[in-house]
Short mmCIF file of C-alpha atoms and ligand atoms in Angstrom, two decimals:
data_model
loop_
_atom_site.label_atom_id
_atom_site.label_comp_id
_atom_site.label_asym_id
_atom_site.label_seq_id
_atom_site.Cartn_x
_atom_site.Cartn_y
_atom_site.Cartn_z
CA MET Y 1 0.00 0.00 0.00
CA LEU Y 2 2.80 2.37 0.93
CA ALA Y 3 4.71 1.51 -2.22
CA GLU Y 4 1.65 2.17 -4.38
CA LYS Y 5 1.05 5.57 -2.88
CA LEU Y 6 4.71 6.43 -3.21
CA LEU Y 7 4.73 5.44 -6.86
CA LEU Y 8 1.83 7.79 -7.43
CA ASN Y 9 4.03 10.36 -5.72
CA VAL Y 10 6.84 9.62 -8.16
CA LEU Y 11 4.47 10.61 -10.95
CA ILE Y 12 3.68 13.85 -9.15
CA ILE Y 13 7.39 14.55 -8.73
CA LEU Y 14 8.05 14.01 -12.43
CA MET Y 15 5.14 16.17 -13.52
CA PRO Y 16 7.10 19.47 -13.49
CA VAL Y 17 9.76 18.08 -15.84
CA PHE Y 18 7.13 16.75 -18.23
CA ILE Y 19 5.22 20.02 -18.25
CA GLN Y 20 8.41 21.92 -18.77
CA SER Y 21 9.54 19.76 -21.65
CA LEU Y 22 6.12 20.14 -23.28
CA PHE Y 23 5.39 23.82 -22.82
CA PHE Y 24 8.49 25.61 -21.59
CA GLU Y 25 11.10 23.87 -23.66
CA ASN Y 26 13.10 27.00 -24.35
CA LYS Y 27 13.15 28.23 -20.76
CA ASN Y 28 16.38 27.84 -18.87
CA ILE Y 29 15.40 26.36 -15.48
CA ARG Y 30 18.35 28.00 -13.87
CA LYS Y 31 17.34 31.46 -15.02
CA SER Y 32 13.67 31.13 -14.09
CA PRO Y 33 13.58 30.39 -10.34
CA TYR Y 34 9.97 31.54 -10.04
CA LEU Y 35 8.76 29.10 -12.65
CA CYS Y 36 10.73 26.35 -10.95
CA GLY Y 37 9.33 27.47 -7.57
CA VAL Y 38 5.72 27.38 -8.80
CA PHE Y 39 6.10 23.95 -10.39
CA GLN Y 40 7.80 22.37 -7.42
CA SER Y 41 5.29 24.02 -5.03
CA ILE Y 42 2.41 22.40 -6.88
CA SER Y 43 4.37 19.18 -6.74
CA VAL Y 44 4.93 19.40 -2.97
CA PHE Y 45 1.25 20.28 -2.43
CA LEU Y 46 0.03 17.32 -4.45
CA SER Y 47 2.46 14.91 -2.89
CA LEU Y 48 1.22 15.94 0.58
CA VAL Y 49 -2.40 15.58 -0.52
CA PHE Y 50 -1.69 12.09 -1.83
CA SER Y 51 0.38 10.96 1.09
CA TYR Y 52 -0.02 7.62 2.82
CA GLU Y 53 -1.09 7.84 6.40
CA GLU Y 54 -0.37 5.16 8.95
CA GLY Y 55 -0.60 5.51 12.71
CA GLY Y 56 -0.43 9.33 12.55
CA LEU Y 57 2.64 9.27 10.27
CA PHE Y 58 2.50 10.66 6.73
CA TRP Y 59 4.59 8.99 4.03
CA ASP Y 60 5.16 10.85 0.80
CA LEU Y 61 7.86 12.32 -1.43
CA ARG Y 62 7.44 15.91 -0.25
CA TYR Y 63 11.19 16.36 0.16
CA VAL Y 64 12.01 15.61 -3.46
CA PRO Y 65 10.53 18.89 -4.81
CA LEU Y 66 12.28 20.62 -1.93
CA VAL Y 67 15.67 19.17 -2.91
CA LEU Y 68 15.09 19.81 -6.62
CA ALA Y 69 13.93 23.39 -6.04
CA PHE Y 70 16.93 24.28 -3.89
CA LEU Y 71 19.46 22.65 -6.19
CA TYR Y 72 18.08 23.67 -9.58
CA GLY Y 73 16.14 26.82 -8.77
CA GLY Y 74 18.27 28.30 -5.97
CA PRO Y 75 17.12 30.07 -2.80
CA ILE Y 76 14.04 31.74 -4.34
CA ALA Y 77 12.55 28.51 -5.69
CA GLY Y 78 13.63 26.62 -2.56
CA GLY Y 79 12.03 29.25 -0.31
CA MET Y 80 8.78 29.15 -2.30
CA VAL Y 81 8.57 25.38 -1.97
CA LEU Y 82 9.39 25.49 1.75
CA VAL Y 83 6.59 28.02 2.33
CA SER Y 84 4.14 25.92 0.29
CA TYR Y 85 5.16 22.87 2.27
CA LEU Y 86 4.67 24.57 5.63
CA ALA Y 87 1.30 26.00 4.56
CA THR Y 88 -0.02 22.70 3.23
CA ARG Y 89 1.31 20.83 6.23
CA SER Y 90 -0.51 23.26 8.57
CA PHE Y 91 -3.80 22.51 6.83
CA MET Y 92 -3.27 18.80 7.16
CA GLY Y 93 -3.03 18.93 10.93
CA GLY Y 94 -1.56 16.03 12.91
CA ASP Y 95 1.78 16.45 14.61
CA LEU Y 96 2.58 19.91 13.25
CA LEU Y 97 5.75 20.44 15.25
CA LEU Y 98 7.25 17.29 13.81
CA GLY Y 99 6.16 18.32 10.31
CA TYR Y 100 7.74 21.76 10.61
CA ALA Y 101 10.93 20.43 12.17
CA SER Y 102 11.41 17.77 9.50
CA GLY Y 103 10.74 20.36 6.78
CA PHE Y 104 13.38 22.74 8.08
CA LEU Y 105 15.86 19.95 8.77
CA ALA Y 106 15.41 18.60 5.25
CA THR Y 107 16.40 21.94 3.70
CA ILE Y 108 19.78 22.11 5.45
CA VAL Y 109 21.81 19.90 3.13
CA PRO Y 110 20.22 21.03 -0.17
CA SER Y 111 20.82 24.67 0.73
CA LEU Y 112 24.45 23.88 1.55
CA PHE Y 113 25.00 22.42 -1.91
CA MET Y 114 22.92 25.07 -3.66
CA LYS Y 115 25.77 27.47 -4.43
CA LYS Y 116 28.25 24.92 -5.68
CA PHE Y 117 25.71 22.92 -7.64
CA TRP Y 118 25.90 24.82 -10.93
CA LYS Y 119 29.67 24.80 -10.92
CA PHE Y 120 29.57 21.02 -11.43
CA ASP Y 121 29.19 19.34 -14.77
CA ALA Y 122 26.03 17.36 -15.58
CA LYS Y 123 27.36 14.03 -14.31
CA LYS Y 124 28.50 15.46 -11.02
CA ARG Y 125 25.19 17.31 -10.66
CA ILE Y 126 23.32 14.01 -10.97
CA ARG Y 127 25.56 12.39 -8.36
CA THR Y 128 25.26 15.37 -6.02
CA ALA Y 129 21.48 15.47 -6.29
CA VAL Y 130 21.15 11.75 -5.56
CA PHE Y 131 23.49 12.15 -2.61
CA VAL Y 132 21.54 15.16 -1.33
CA GLY Y 133 18.37 13.11 -1.89
CA PHE Y 134 19.53 10.69 0.84
CA TRP Y 135 19.47 13.42 3.45
CA PRO Y 136 15.67 13.72 3.93
CA THR Y 137 15.51 9.93 4.29
CA PHE Y 138 18.11 10.18 7.00
CA VAL Y 139 16.16 12.98 8.72
CA MET Y 140 13.00 10.88 8.49
CA LEU Y 141 14.84 7.91 10.00
CA VAL Y 142 16.15 9.97 12.93
CA ILE Y 143 12.71 11.43 13.61
CA LEU Y 144 11.06 8.00 13.49
CA VAL Y 145 13.63 6.42 15.76
CA ALA Y 146 13.11 9.26 18.21
CA ASN Y 147 9.38 8.69 17.87
CA ILE Y 148 9.71 4.97 18.53
CA ILE Y 149 11.81 5.55 21.61
CA ILE Y 150 9.56 8.26 23.04
CA ASN Y 151 6.29 6.39 22.37
CA GLU Y 152 7.80 3.06 23.40
CA ALA Y 153 6.47 1.34 20.27
CA THR Y 154 6.07 -2.43 20.19
CA ALA Y 155 8.61 -4.58 18.36
CA GLU Y 156 6.04 -5.28 15.65
CA ASP Y 157 5.37 -1.59 15.10
CA THR Y 158 9.08 -0.87 15.03
CA ASN Y 159 9.61 -3.52 12.37
CA ARG Y 160 6.82 -2.14 10.24
CA ILE Y 161 8.10 1.40 10.54
CA MET Y 162 11.64 0.34 9.62
CA MET Y 163 10.31 -1.56 6.62
CA ASN Y 164 8.46 1.58 5.58
CA VAL Y 165 11.62 3.65 5.96
CA ALA Y 166 13.46 1.25 3.65
CA ILE Y 167 10.75 1.39 0.97
CA PHE Y 168 10.44 5.13 1.39
CA GLY Y 169 14.20 5.68 1.14
CA ALA Y 170 14.55 3.55 -1.97
CA ILE Y 171 11.64 5.14 -3.81
CA GLN Y 172 12.66 8.63 -2.81
CA VAL Y 173 16.22 8.22 -4.09
CA PHE Y 174 14.86 6.65 -7.26
CA ALA Y 175 12.51 9.60 -7.75
CA VAL Y 176 15.31 12.12 -7.28
CA TRP Y 177 17.52 10.22 -9.69
CA VAL Y 178 14.90 10.04 -12.46
CA ALA Y 179 13.83 13.66 -12.00
CA VAL Y 180 17.43 14.85 -12.11
CA ILE Y 181 18.28 12.86 -15.22
CA LEU Y 182 15.23 14.29 -16.99
CA ASN Y 183 16.14 17.78 -15.83
CA GLU Y 184 19.66 17.38 -17.12
CA SER Y 185 18.48 16.18 -20.50
CA LEU Y 186 16.26 19.26 -20.71
CA ILE Y 187 19.23 21.47 -19.85
CA GLU Y 188 21.38 19.77 -22.44
CA LYS Y 189 18.73 20.20 -25.10
CA GLU Y 190 18.44 23.88 -24.29
CA MET Y 191 22.22 24.27 -24.46
CA MET Y 192 22.38 22.52 -27.80
CA ARG Y 193 19.68 24.75 -29.20
CA LYS Y 194 21.66 27.82 -28.16
CA GLU Y 195 24.86 26.37 -29.56
CA ILE Y 196 23.20 25.73 -32.92
CA LEU Y 197 21.88 29.29 -33.03
CA ARG Y 198 25.33 30.63 -32.22
CA ALA Y 199 26.99 28.44 -34.84
CA GLU Y 200 24.49 29.62 -37.42
CA LYS Y 201 25.20 33.23 -36.57
CA LEU Y 202 28.94 32.64 -36.82
CA ASN Y 203 28.47 30.87 -40.09
CA THR Y 204 26.62 33.84 -41.58
CA LEU Y 205 29.26 36.21 -40.29
CA GLY Y 206 31.98 33.97 -41.69
CA GLU Y 207 30.35 33.92 -45.11
CA LEU Y 208 30.02 37.69 -45.06
CA ALA Y 209 33.66 38.11 -44.12
CA ALA Y 210 34.65 35.65 -46.82
CA SER Y 211 32.83 37.57 -49.52
CA ILE Y 212 34.45 40.81 -48.37
CA ALA Y 213 37.87 39.15 -48.30
CA HIS Y 214 37.23 37.88 -51.79
CA GLU Y 215 36.32 41.36 -53.04
CA ILE Y 216 39.42 42.88 -51.45
CA ARG Y 217 41.73 40.33 -53.01
CA ASN Y 218 41.09 41.46 -56.59
CA PRO Y 219 42.03 45.15 -56.23
CA LEU Y 220 44.94 44.07 -54.08
CA THR Y 221 46.30 41.93 -56.90
CA VAL Y 222 46.04 44.85 -59.31
CA VAL Y 223 47.79 47.22 -56.86
CA LYS Y 224 50.50 44.65 -56.26
CA GLY Y 225 51.08 44.22 -60.01
CA PHE Y 226 51.56 47.94 -60.62
CA LEU Y 227 53.73 48.35 -57.55
CA GLN Y 228 55.96 45.53 -58.75
CA MET Y 229 56.35 47.34 -62.06
CA MET Y 230 57.21 50.59 -60.29
CA HIS Y 231 59.59 48.71 -58.02
CA LYS Y 232 61.51 47.38 -61.01
CA GLN Y 233 61.86 50.82 -62.60
CA GLU Y 234 62.59 52.72 -59.41
CA LYS Y 235 66.21 53.59 -58.73
CA GLY Y 236 65.86 56.39 -56.20
CA ASP Y 237 64.82 56.67 -52.52
CA ASN Y 238 61.48 55.07 -53.14
CA TYR Y 239 63.06 51.71 -53.94
CA TYR Y 240 63.39 50.86 -50.27
CA TYR Y 241 59.86 52.00 -49.46
CA LEU Y 242 58.41 50.05 -52.35
CA SER Y 243 60.15 46.89 -51.13
CA LEU Y 244 58.54 47.35 -47.74
CA VAL Y 245 55.15 48.05 -49.26
CA LEU Y 246 55.40 44.90 -51.36
CA THR Y 247 56.34 42.72 -48.40
CA GLU Y 248 53.42 44.00 -46.36
CA LEU Y 249 51.10 43.61 -49.34
CA GLY Y 250 52.26 40.02 -49.68
CA ARG Y 251 51.43 39.47 -46.02
CA ALA Y 252 47.96 40.96 -46.43
CA GLU Y 253 47.41 38.75 -49.45
CA SER Y 254 48.44 35.60 -47.65
CA ILE Y 255 46.19 36.41 -44.69
CA ILE Y 256 43.26 36.89 -47.04
CA ASN Y 257 44.07 33.66 -48.85
CA ASP Y 258 44.34 31.79 -45.56
CA TYR Y 259 41.05 33.19 -44.40
CA LEU Y 260 39.32 32.31 -47.64
CA ASN Y 261 40.77 28.85 -47.42
CA PHE Y 262 39.45 28.57 -43.89
CA ALA Y 263 36.01 29.80 -44.84
CA LYS Y 264 35.77 27.34 -47.70
CA PRO Y 265 38.57 24.86 -48.31
CA GLN Y 266 38.62 24.29 -52.06
CA PHE Y 267 39.27 20.69 -52.97
CA GLU Y 268 39.86 21.30 -56.64
CA LYS Y 269 41.54 18.17 -57.88
CA LEU Y 270 40.95 14.98 -55.94
CA GLU Y 271 43.60 12.35 -56.47
CA ASP Y 272 45.29 9.48 -54.71
CA ALA Y 273 48.24 11.08 -53.03
CA GLU Y 274 50.99 9.01 -51.48
CA LEU Y 275 51.36 10.24 -47.93
CA ALA Y 276 55.09 9.54 -47.63
CA LYS Y 277 55.79 11.45 -50.83
CA LEU Y 278 53.61 14.34 -49.77
CA LEU Y 279 55.31 14.52 -46.38
CA THR Y 280 58.70 14.46 -48.06
CA GLU Y 281 57.74 17.41 -50.23
CA VAL Y 282 56.45 19.29 -47.23
CA THR Y 283 59.64 18.59 -45.30
CA LEU Y 284 61.77 19.76 -48.22
CA LEU Y 285 59.69 22.90 -48.38
CA LEU Y 286 60.31 23.65 -44.72
CA GLU Y 287 63.92 22.55 -44.61
CA ALA Y 288 65.41 25.97 -45.17
CA PHE Y 289 63.12 27.49 -42.58
CA ALA Y 290 64.05 24.83 -40.02
CA ALA Y 291 67.75 25.34 -40.74
CA LYS Y 292 67.39 29.07 -40.18
CA GLU Y 293 65.73 28.42 -36.82
CA GLY Y 294 68.39 25.86 -35.92
CA VAL Y 295 65.84 23.08 -35.56
CA GLN Y 296 66.45 19.54 -36.72
CA VAL Y 297 63.62 17.85 -38.61
CA ASN Y 298 63.48 14.05 -38.50
CA VAL Y 299 61.11 12.01 -40.62
CA GLN Y 300 59.90 8.42 -40.35
CA LEU Y 301 57.78 7.30 -43.27
CA GLU Y 302 55.78 4.33 -44.45
CA TRP Y 303 55.61 4.18 -48.23
CA GLY Y 304 52.75 2.79 -50.26
CA VAL Y 305 49.94 4.44 -48.30
CA TYR Y 306 47.55 6.67 -50.21
CA VAL Y 307 44.91 9.23 -49.26
CA LYS Y 308 42.28 10.66 -51.55
CA THR Y 309 42.62 14.41 -51.42
CA ASP Y 310 43.61 17.63 -53.07
CA ARG Y 311 47.36 17.47 -52.64
CA ASN Y 312 47.78 21.20 -52.22
CA GLN Y 313 45.21 21.37 -49.45
CA LEU Y 314 46.70 18.55 -47.43
CA LYS Y 315 50.16 20.00 -47.97
CA GLN Y 316 48.94 23.34 -46.68
CA ALA Y 317 47.47 21.71 -43.59
CA LEU Y 318 50.67 19.83 -42.82
CA VAL Y 319 52.90 22.84 -43.51
CA ASN Y 320 50.89 24.88 -40.98
CA ILE Y 321 51.22 22.19 -38.31
CA ILE Y 322 54.92 21.47 -38.86
CA LYS Y 323 55.79 25.15 -39.15
CA ASN Y 324 54.14 25.77 -35.78
CA GLY Y 325 56.27 22.99 -34.31
CA ILE Y 326 59.46 24.50 -35.71
CA GLU Y 327 58.47 27.97 -34.54
CA ALA Y 328 57.77 26.74 -31.01
CA THR Y 329 61.11 24.96 -30.75
CA ASP Y 330 64.29 26.69 -29.60
CA GLU Y 331 67.58 26.39 -31.42
CA GLY Y 332 69.01 22.91 -31.05
CA GLY Y 333 65.64 21.26 -30.58
CA GLU Y 334 63.98 18.84 -32.93
CA VAL Y 335 60.73 18.18 -34.69
CA VAL Y 336 59.88 14.57 -35.46
CA ILE Y 337 57.37 13.71 -38.16
CA SER Y 338 56.30 10.09 -38.19
CA GLN Y 339 53.74 8.49 -40.40
CA ALA Y 340 52.33 4.98 -40.25
CA SER Y 341 49.15 3.23 -41.27
CA ALA Y 342 46.90 0.86 -39.39
CA GLY Y 343 43.93 -0.65 -41.21
CA ASP Y 344 41.95 1.99 -43.07
CA TYR Y 345 43.66 4.86 -41.32
CA SER Y 346 46.98 6.62 -41.36
CA TYR Y 347 48.56 8.38 -38.45
CA ILE Y 348 50.78 11.40 -38.87
CA VAL Y 349 52.38 12.45 -35.62
CA VAL Y 350 54.28 15.73 -35.47
CA SER Y 351 56.06 16.16 -32.18
CA ASP Y 352 58.32 18.99 -31.17
CA THR Y 353 60.53 19.75 -28.19
CA GLY Y 354 59.25 23.31 -28.09
CA LYS Y 355 57.73 25.48 -25.45
CA GLY Y 356 54.40 23.63 -25.38
CA MET Y 357 51.03 24.97 -24.34
CA ASP Y 358 49.06 24.93 -21.10
CA SER Y 359 45.47 23.74 -20.96
CA GLU Y 360 44.10 27.24 -21.46
CA GLN Y 361 46.17 27.77 -24.61
CA LEU Y 362 45.20 24.32 -25.85
CA ALA Y 363 41.55 25.19 -25.42
CA ARG Y 364 41.97 28.36 -27.47
CA LEU Y 365 43.98 26.69 -30.19
CA GLY Y 366 42.05 26.54 -33.43
CA THR Y 367 39.99 29.65 -32.67
CA LEU Y 368 40.25 32.07 -35.55
CA PHE Y 369 42.92 34.74 -35.07
CA TYR Y 370 44.26 33.28 -31.83
CA THR Y 371 48.01 33.79 -31.87
CA THR Y 372 50.81 34.36 -29.37
CA LYS Y 373 53.32 35.42 -32.01
CA ASP Y 374 54.24 38.99 -32.97
CA LYS Y 375 53.84 38.33 -36.65
CA GLY Y 376 51.35 35.50 -36.32
CA THR Y 377 47.96 35.51 -37.96
CA GLY Y 378 46.23 32.90 -35.83
CA LEU Y 379 44.89 31.29 -38.99
CA GLY Y 380 47.24 28.36 -39.54
CA THR Y 381 45.76 25.91 -37.07
CA SER Y 382 42.16 26.79 -37.92
CA VAL Y 383 42.89 26.22 -41.61
CA SER Y 384 44.58 22.89 -40.88
CA ILE Y 385 41.73 21.66 -38.72
CA LYS Y 386 39.19 22.67 -41.34
CA ILE Y 387 41.07 20.91 -44.14
CA ILE Y 388 41.65 17.72 -42.18
CA GLU Y 389 38.06 17.56 -41.03
CA ALA Y 390 36.89 18.14 -44.61
CA MET Y 391 38.94 15.06 -45.55
CA GLY Y 392 37.09 13.01 -42.94
CA GLY Y 393 40.11 12.99 -40.65
CA THR Y 394 40.73 14.11 -37.11
CA ILE Y 395 43.42 16.14 -35.44
CA SER Y 396 44.32 16.15 -31.77
CA TYR Y 397 46.86 18.00 -29.66
CA LYS Y 398 48.77 16.85 -26.62
CA SER Y 399 51.05 19.40 -25.04
CA GLU Y 400 53.01 20.13 -21.93
CA PRO Y 401 54.50 23.55 -21.20
CA GLY Y 402 58.27 23.47 -21.40
CA VAL Y 403 58.34 19.92 -22.74
CA GLY Y 404 56.75 20.03 -26.18
CA THR Y 405 53.72 19.37 -28.27
CA GLU Y 406 52.47 16.31 -30.10
CA VAL Y 407 49.98 16.72 -32.91
CA THR Y 408 48.26 13.58 -34.17
CA VAL Y 409 46.48 13.65 -37.50
CA ILE Y 410 44.41 10.63 -38.42
CA LEU Y 411 43.32 10.32 -42.06
CA PRO Y 412 41.36 7.68 -43.91
CA SER Y 413 43.84 5.99 -46.24
CA LYS Y 414 44.46 2.82 -48.19
CA LYS Y 415 47.45 0.71 -49.02
CA LYS Y 416 48.39 -0.02 -52.59
CA THR Y 417 50.58 -2.69 -54.12
CA PRO Y 418 54.16 -1.65 -54.86
CA THR Y 419 53.66 -1.94 -58.64
CA GLU Y 420 51.43 1.11 -58.59
CA GLU Y 421 53.89 2.94 -56.43
CA GLU Y 422 55.25 6.17 -57.76
CA PRO Y 423 59.01 6.73 -57.78
CA ARG Y 424 60.33 7.94 -54.48
CA ILE Y 425 62.13 11.22 -54.09
CA ASP Y 426 65.33 11.50 -52.23
CA LEU Y 427 65.76 13.57 -49.15
CA PRO Y 428 69.28 14.85 -49.29
CA GLU Y 429 69.85 16.62 -46.04
CA ILE Y 430 67.14 15.27 -43.86
CA ILE Y 431 67.54 12.13 -41.85
CA VAL Y 432 64.98 9.64 -43.03
CA LYS Y 433 64.23 6.57 -41.00
CA GLU Y 434 61.81 4.35 -42.80
CA ALA Y 435 59.25 2.53 -40.74
P1 ADP B 1 50.11 31.49 -35.77
O1 ADP B 1 51.12 30.43 -36.05
O2 ADP B 1 49.99 32.49 -36.86
O3 ADP B 1 50.30 32.13 -34.43
P2 ADP B 1 48.34 29.27 -35.54
O4 ADP B 1 46.85 29.13 -35.69
O5 ADP B 1 49.17 28.43 -36.44
O6 ADP B 1 48.68 30.79 -35.72
O7 ADP B 1 48.72 28.95 -34.04
C1 ADP B 1 48.08 29.63 -33.00
C2 ADP B 1 48.88 29.60 -31.73
O8 ADP B 1 48.90 28.28 -31.19
C3 ADP B 1 50.32 29.97 -31.89
O9 ADP B 1 50.52 31.37 -31.82
C4 ADP B 1 50.98 29.25 -30.72
O10 ADP B 1 50.89 30.02 -29.55
C5 ADP B 1 50.11 28.03 -30.52
N1 ADP B 1 50.72 26.81 -31.08
C6 ADP B 1 50.36 26.16 -32.20
N2 ADP B 1 51.12 25.07 -32.41
C7 ADP B 1 52.01 25.03 -31.39
C8 ADP B 1 53.08 24.12 -31.01
N3 ADP B 1 53.41 23.06 -31.76
N4 ADP B 1 53.76 24.40 -29.86
C9 ADP B 1 53.44 25.47 -29.10
N5 ADP B 1 52.47 26.34 -29.40
C10 ADP B 1 51.76 26.14 -30.52
MG1 MG B 2 51.06 28.94 -37.47
#
């Protein structure tokens, strides 16, 4: 009988979440304490009305709305529910003092966790709520034990009451758990909706910026052409200035190109590109730069592995990643590029012994225009990520400040028989260890 009544109570407890998911889907529970307060107050009222009475004791899930209101709605919602509880309890009569005392006692733990609650992530919130949900059961137990001792209950009565406490405790914790999980899924849905809206906004902005960048590039090319002509003919003072102007113009042009590439990577010519060959070309390209920085580049390759891509795009992505590694590394350090395949995937690992990044920097990496360099653009990594993701690959960073960074690129690839293999190119000054 008790279990039946309590299960009806579970339904009452879950009602607010259902109503919210049906009619107030876009409301953030956290930001609408009054709404939460009203819902949970109705819930506490109904659960008291439908409580199970036995020997002057009322069994119901009144504390669940109290816990939920304090944790999810904060002090306002919690206060509203407490007032509703006290009012309803007064109307019900019986042992009022006990009712009031248990109500106030039950709020202690939830209100202690109230402030910290939203700092936790969803999983920890669920655990916390279930843990806090145990508290009212404990209060109930203490009150009942006190009651048994004072009234000198018979052994039979004591057994029955203890049995009831067990059923009550189990159902109450279950109710809290289900309600919290439903609440969290509502919160997640709301967050996802916001995230989608934000992404859409960014997308529109990005497209707008891309079209402007595109329009700027054309006049820039014309200006650059004429300046180059003037530069060639100039013999006087202006020669030096024109050189400077051309360098800066080149920089502006490459930023615009990078941005356009980020906004829309153009995969013009798809072909089967041999990864080892591509990496060799990239390394050759960066060799002079590495030498200037005093950084040694070591390569370990597996030949005969192919990826379907636009060679220039993948090259661009890898150049950006490797160049970052070289730039982060001090003179005398090294950058190791290793490539190997496993099944349908190829791994390219670029590790450097550079200055590394802390977790905050890692989190910002890949955001447009994030750079820590004087002459950096903060576009390289974003472009690389975009290209690799467009190829159906993934890229991940592991870094430790002062130790170095390891970038892992995973790309879908396939092996081909050696007969189809293209001729290899030699790497004159780079140490090549073949895997
Ligand atoms: P840029 O190179 O123009 O600064 P990127 O998007 O390529 O732009 O890189 C953004 C920032 O990420 C860099 O300024 C640097 O602080 C950090 N970073 C990227 N790769 C590494 C790396 N391998 N080691 C240390 N820091 C790195
Ligand atoms: Mg870079």
